[in-house]
Every structure is written in structure tokens, then in C-alpha cells.
Amino acid sequence: FTQTNRDNSEAIVIRVPKCHAGGAVEIIHHFDTSGALYCPRVIIEAAENSEVSVVERFVSADGVKALVIPVLEVNAAQAARVSYLAVNELGAATWMIAHQEAEGDRDSNLNLSVVALGGDYARVRTECRLVGQGASAQQVALYFADGTQMHDFRTTQEHVAPRTHSDLLFKGAVA
């Protein structure tokens, strides 16, 4: 499933039913207007023992001077498996200030990844809460910046329940 979102005015809600192992969902946001504020929002609700992969792409041309403020909310029920990848392909004049929140219930697995290639200033704040025993999370980022680009990552991993596990791996290069 692929959805191209040029309007960005309504939240995209992905509900994955119990015991469902779905294919990948791709969402592409195109930002075309300088001087604009874009606030795309994606909500992923993964029911018990479900599985879903979501790729969200953010795209603008080099000359577009805009501010993009995407919001992601992930709720993984018991034993749900959610993989999410954000790909920043923004032009050199676009700013992004992203906020991601994820919560994992008992025995769930969250994989939250970011590939940051574009934008003038790009910040991603990720808050991950493991609220059920046995929940796990992986946060991964890969970034490349050149010239005056700045990539700013801020993460928290909150282990609310006992016997939870999280990994954090960020790698990048600057030219």
C-alpha cells in the first residue's frame, strides 16, 4: 500500500487488526510551497499479535523554504511487532522539527528508524515507553550532512515495566 499525501491536513491512521501480518505501508509527503507550514500526522495502532512495516518519506525540492512538523504516534499492543522508517529527502532550504512517540505493551517489539539526508535543519525527537513486561525497542538512525546542514536527534527510552529491553544505534557522516 502506498499513499502520496500532498494535502497534509488530516492524520493518516493505520490500524492493524489482531493476528494480522500485513505488508509494508509507504506514505510519501511532498512539500512544494515556500513559506508554508506543514504538519503531517501518522498514527499506527497495532493490535495484539499483529505485525506492520511503515515507511514514511518526506520530500521537497531544494528551493522550497518551508517548515515541516511531522508527528508520529505508535501504539503496539501485546506481542505486536511494528517497524517504522522515516526517510528525510528534504531540499536544502526546508526545516523539519519532528516528534515521535511510541509505546510498547507486553512482549511487543518496536523498531523505529530514521534516515536523514536532507533539510537545512532537521530535528527528530523520539520518546519510547515500554509499558509491558518483555517489551523491546530498537532505535536506529543513519544520517549524512554537508555544508551548513544540521541533524539533531533527541531520544528517550523509558522502561516502565520490568524485564524490558531497548537498543540505540546512531551513525552518521558529515562532509
Short mmCIF file of C-alpha atoms in Angstrom, two decimals:
data_model
loop_
_atom_site.label_atom_id
_atom_site.label_comp_id
_atom_site.label_asym_id
_atom_site.label_seq_id
_atom_site.Cartn_x
_atom_site.Cartn_y
_atom_site.Cartn_z
CA PHE A 1 0.00 0.00 0.00
CA THR A 2 1.37 3.43 -0.97
CA GLN A 3 -0.24 6.77 -0.21
CA THR A 4 1.02 10.09 -1.50
CA ASN A 5 -0.05 12.91 0.78
CA ARG A 6 0.06 16.39 -0.75
CA ASP A 7 -2.69 17.91 1.42
CA ASN A 8 -1.20 17.03 4.86
CA SER A 9 -4.31 18.38 6.60
CA GLU A 10 -5.63 15.15 8.13
CA ALA A 11 -3.98 12.45 10.19
CA ILE A 12 -3.23 9.17 8.50
CA VAL A 13 -4.35 6.35 10.79
CA ILE A 14 -3.07 2.82 10.26
CA ARG A 15 -4.99 0.22 12.28
CA VAL A 16 -3.58 -3.30 12.12
CA PRO A 17 -6.05 -5.97 13.30
CA LYS A 18 -5.29 -8.76 15.76
CA CYS A 19 -3.16 -11.62 14.41
CA HIS A 20 -2.55 -9.78 11.11
CA ALA A 21 0.84 -9.77 9.40
CA GLY A 22 0.44 -7.11 6.76
CA GLY A 23 2.80 -5.94 4.06
CA ALA A 24 4.62 -2.64 4.01
CA VAL A 25 2.78 0.67 4.05
CA GLU A 26 4.51 3.57 2.28
CA ILE A 27 3.49 7.18 2.86
CA ILE A 28 5.06 9.94 0.77
CA HIS A 29 4.70 13.59 1.78
CA HIS A 30 5.55 16.18 -0.90
CA PHE A 31 6.14 19.76 0.22
CA ASP A 32 6.01 22.15 -2.74
CA THR A 33 5.23 25.66 -1.41
CA SER A 34 7.76 28.08 0.06
CA GLY A 35 6.68 29.96 3.17
CA ALA A 36 4.31 27.16 4.17
CA LEU A 37 3.91 25.23 7.41
CA TYR A 38 3.22 21.50 7.00
CA CYS A 39 2.08 19.32 9.91
CA PRO A 40 1.62 15.72 8.74
CA ARG A 41 0.50 13.25 11.40
CA VAL A 42 0.62 9.45 11.31
CA ILE A 43 -0.95 7.18 13.92
CA ILE A 44 -0.11 3.46 13.98
CA GLU A 45 -2.32 1.24 16.13
CA ALA A 46 -1.08 -2.35 16.10
CA ALA A 47 -3.47 -4.80 17.77
CA GLU A 48 -2.42 -7.86 19.77
CA ASN A 49 -0.05 -10.21 17.93
CA SER A 50 -0.09 -8.12 14.74
CA GLU A 51 2.77 -7.06 12.50
CA VAL A 52 3.24 -3.99 10.30
CA SER A 53 6.04 -2.13 8.50
CA VAL A 54 5.61 1.55 7.67
CA VAL A 55 7.90 3.73 5.56
CA GLU A 56 7.23 7.48 5.71
CA ARG A 57 9.08 9.71 3.23
CA PHE A 58 9.42 13.50 3.42
CA VAL A 59 10.30 15.12 0.08
CA SER A 60 10.83 18.72 -1.10
CA ALA A 61 12.84 20.46 -3.80
CA ASP A 62 16.00 22.43 -2.94
CA GLY A 63 14.34 25.83 -3.40
CA VAL A 64 11.37 25.21 -1.08
CA LYS A 65 11.72 27.27 2.13
CA ALA A 66 9.16 25.63 4.38
CA LEU A 67 8.76 24.30 7.91
CA VAL A 68 7.70 20.65 8.32
CA ILE A 69 6.50 19.47 11.75
CA PRO A 70 5.57 15.78 11.46
CA VAL A 71 4.10 13.85 14.37
CA LEU A 72 4.16 10.07 14.74
CA GLU A 73 2.22 8.09 17.35
CA VAL A 74 2.75 4.33 17.67
CA ASN A 75 0.80 2.04 19.97
CA ALA A 76 1.88 -1.60 19.95
CA ALA A 77 -0.46 -3.94 21.86
CA GLN A 78 0.64 -7.22 23.45
CA ALA A 79 3.08 -9.15 21.19
CA ALA A 80 2.65 -6.67 18.31
CA ARG A 81 5.61 -6.02 16.02
CA VAL A 82 5.95 -2.55 14.48
CA SER A 83 8.73 -1.43 12.15
CA TYR A 84 8.78 2.25 11.21
CA LEU A 85 11.24 4.04 8.93
CA ALA A 86 11.27 7.81 8.32
CA VAL A 87 13.28 9.00 5.31
CA ASN A 88 14.18 12.70 5.15
CA GLU A 89 14.69 13.67 1.50
CA LEU A 90 14.06 17.37 2.05
CA GLY A 91 15.66 20.11 -0.01
CA ALA A 92 18.47 22.26 1.34
CA ALA A 93 16.16 25.15 2.37
CA THR A 94 13.50 23.17 4.26
CA TRP A 95 13.42 22.86 8.05
CA MET A 96 11.99 19.84 9.90
CA ILE A 97 11.14 19.51 13.58
CA ALA A 98 9.71 16.01 14.08
CA HIS A 99 8.19 14.39 17.15
CA GLN A 100 7.77 10.63 17.50
CA GLU A 101 6.05 8.85 20.39
CA ALA A 102 5.90 5.07 20.70
CA GLU A 103 4.52 2.80 23.40
CA GLY A 104 5.00 -0.96 23.61
CA ASP A 105 2.87 -3.33 25.65
CA ARG A 106 3.79 -6.79 26.95
CA ASP A 107 6.16 -8.76 24.63
CA SER A 108 5.82 -6.17 21.84
CA ASN A 109 8.68 -5.15 19.58
CA LEU A 110 9.19 -1.62 18.27
CA ASN A 111 11.76 -0.82 15.60
CA LEU A 112 11.99 2.94 14.99
CA SER A 113 14.45 4.07 12.31
CA VAL A 114 15.37 7.36 10.65
CA VAL A 115 17.45 8.07 7.54
CA ALA A 116 18.30 11.79 7.47
CA LEU A 117 19.75 13.04 4.21
CA GLY A 118 18.20 16.45 3.60
CA GLY A 119 16.95 19.66 5.07
CA ASP A 120 18.70 22.77 6.31
CA TYR A 121 17.91 21.99 9.95
CA ALA A 122 16.33 18.65 10.82
CA ARG A 123 15.45 17.64 14.38
CA VAL A 124 13.84 14.36 15.37
CA ARG A 125 12.73 13.80 18.97
CA THR A 126 11.76 10.22 19.75
CA GLU A 127 10.11 9.16 23.02
CA CYS A 128 9.76 5.43 23.51
CA ARG A 129 7.91 3.92 26.50
CA LEU A 130 7.99 0.22 27.26
CA VAL A 131 4.96 -0.28 29.49
CA GLY A 132 4.54 -4.06 29.33
CA GLN A 133 6.84 -6.74 30.68
CA GLY A 134 9.06 -8.23 27.97
CA ALA A 135 8.61 -5.30 25.57
CA SER A 136 11.60 -4.32 23.45
CA ALA A 137 12.58 -1.41 21.24
CA GLN A 138 15.32 -0.59 18.79
CA GLN A 139 16.03 2.98 17.70
CA VAL A 140 18.33 3.37 14.71
CA ALA A 141 19.39 6.44 12.74
CA LEU A 142 21.64 6.95 9.77
CA TYR A 143 22.48 10.49 8.74
CA PHE A 144 24.60 12.36 6.22
CA ALA A 145 25.06 16.13 6.25
CA ASP A 146 27.15 18.58 4.29
CA GLY A 147 27.69 22.32 4.09
CA THR A 148 25.64 24.04 6.80
CA GLN A 149 23.13 21.22 7.30
CA MET A 150 22.34 20.27 10.88
CA HIS A 151 20.79 16.99 12.03
CA ASP A 152 19.67 16.98 15.66
CA PHE A 153 18.46 13.77 17.32
CA ARG A 154 16.94 13.63 20.80
CA THR A 155 15.80 10.32 22.26
CA THR A 156 14.37 8.90 25.44
CA GLN A 157 13.73 5.29 26.33
CA GLU A 158 11.54 4.79 29.37
CA HIS A 159 11.41 1.30 30.88
CA VAL A 160 8.17 1.41 32.85
CA ALA A 161 7.67 -2.36 33.23
CA PRO A 162 10.24 -4.91 34.42
CA ARG A 163 12.31 -7.07 32.02
CA THR A 164 12.14 -4.65 29.07
CA HIS A 165 14.97 -4.00 26.64
CA SER A 166 15.99 -1.21 24.30
CA ASP A 167 18.89 -0.58 21.91
CA LEU A 168 20.01 2.73 20.47
CA LEU A 169 22.34 2.98 17.44
CA PHE A 170 23.01 6.22 15.53
CA LYS A 171 25.66 6.51 12.82
CA GLY A 172 26.46 9.35 10.52
CA ALA A 173 28.90 11.26 8.42
CA VAL A 174 29.39 14.91 7.59
CA ALA A 175 31.16 16.42 4.61
#
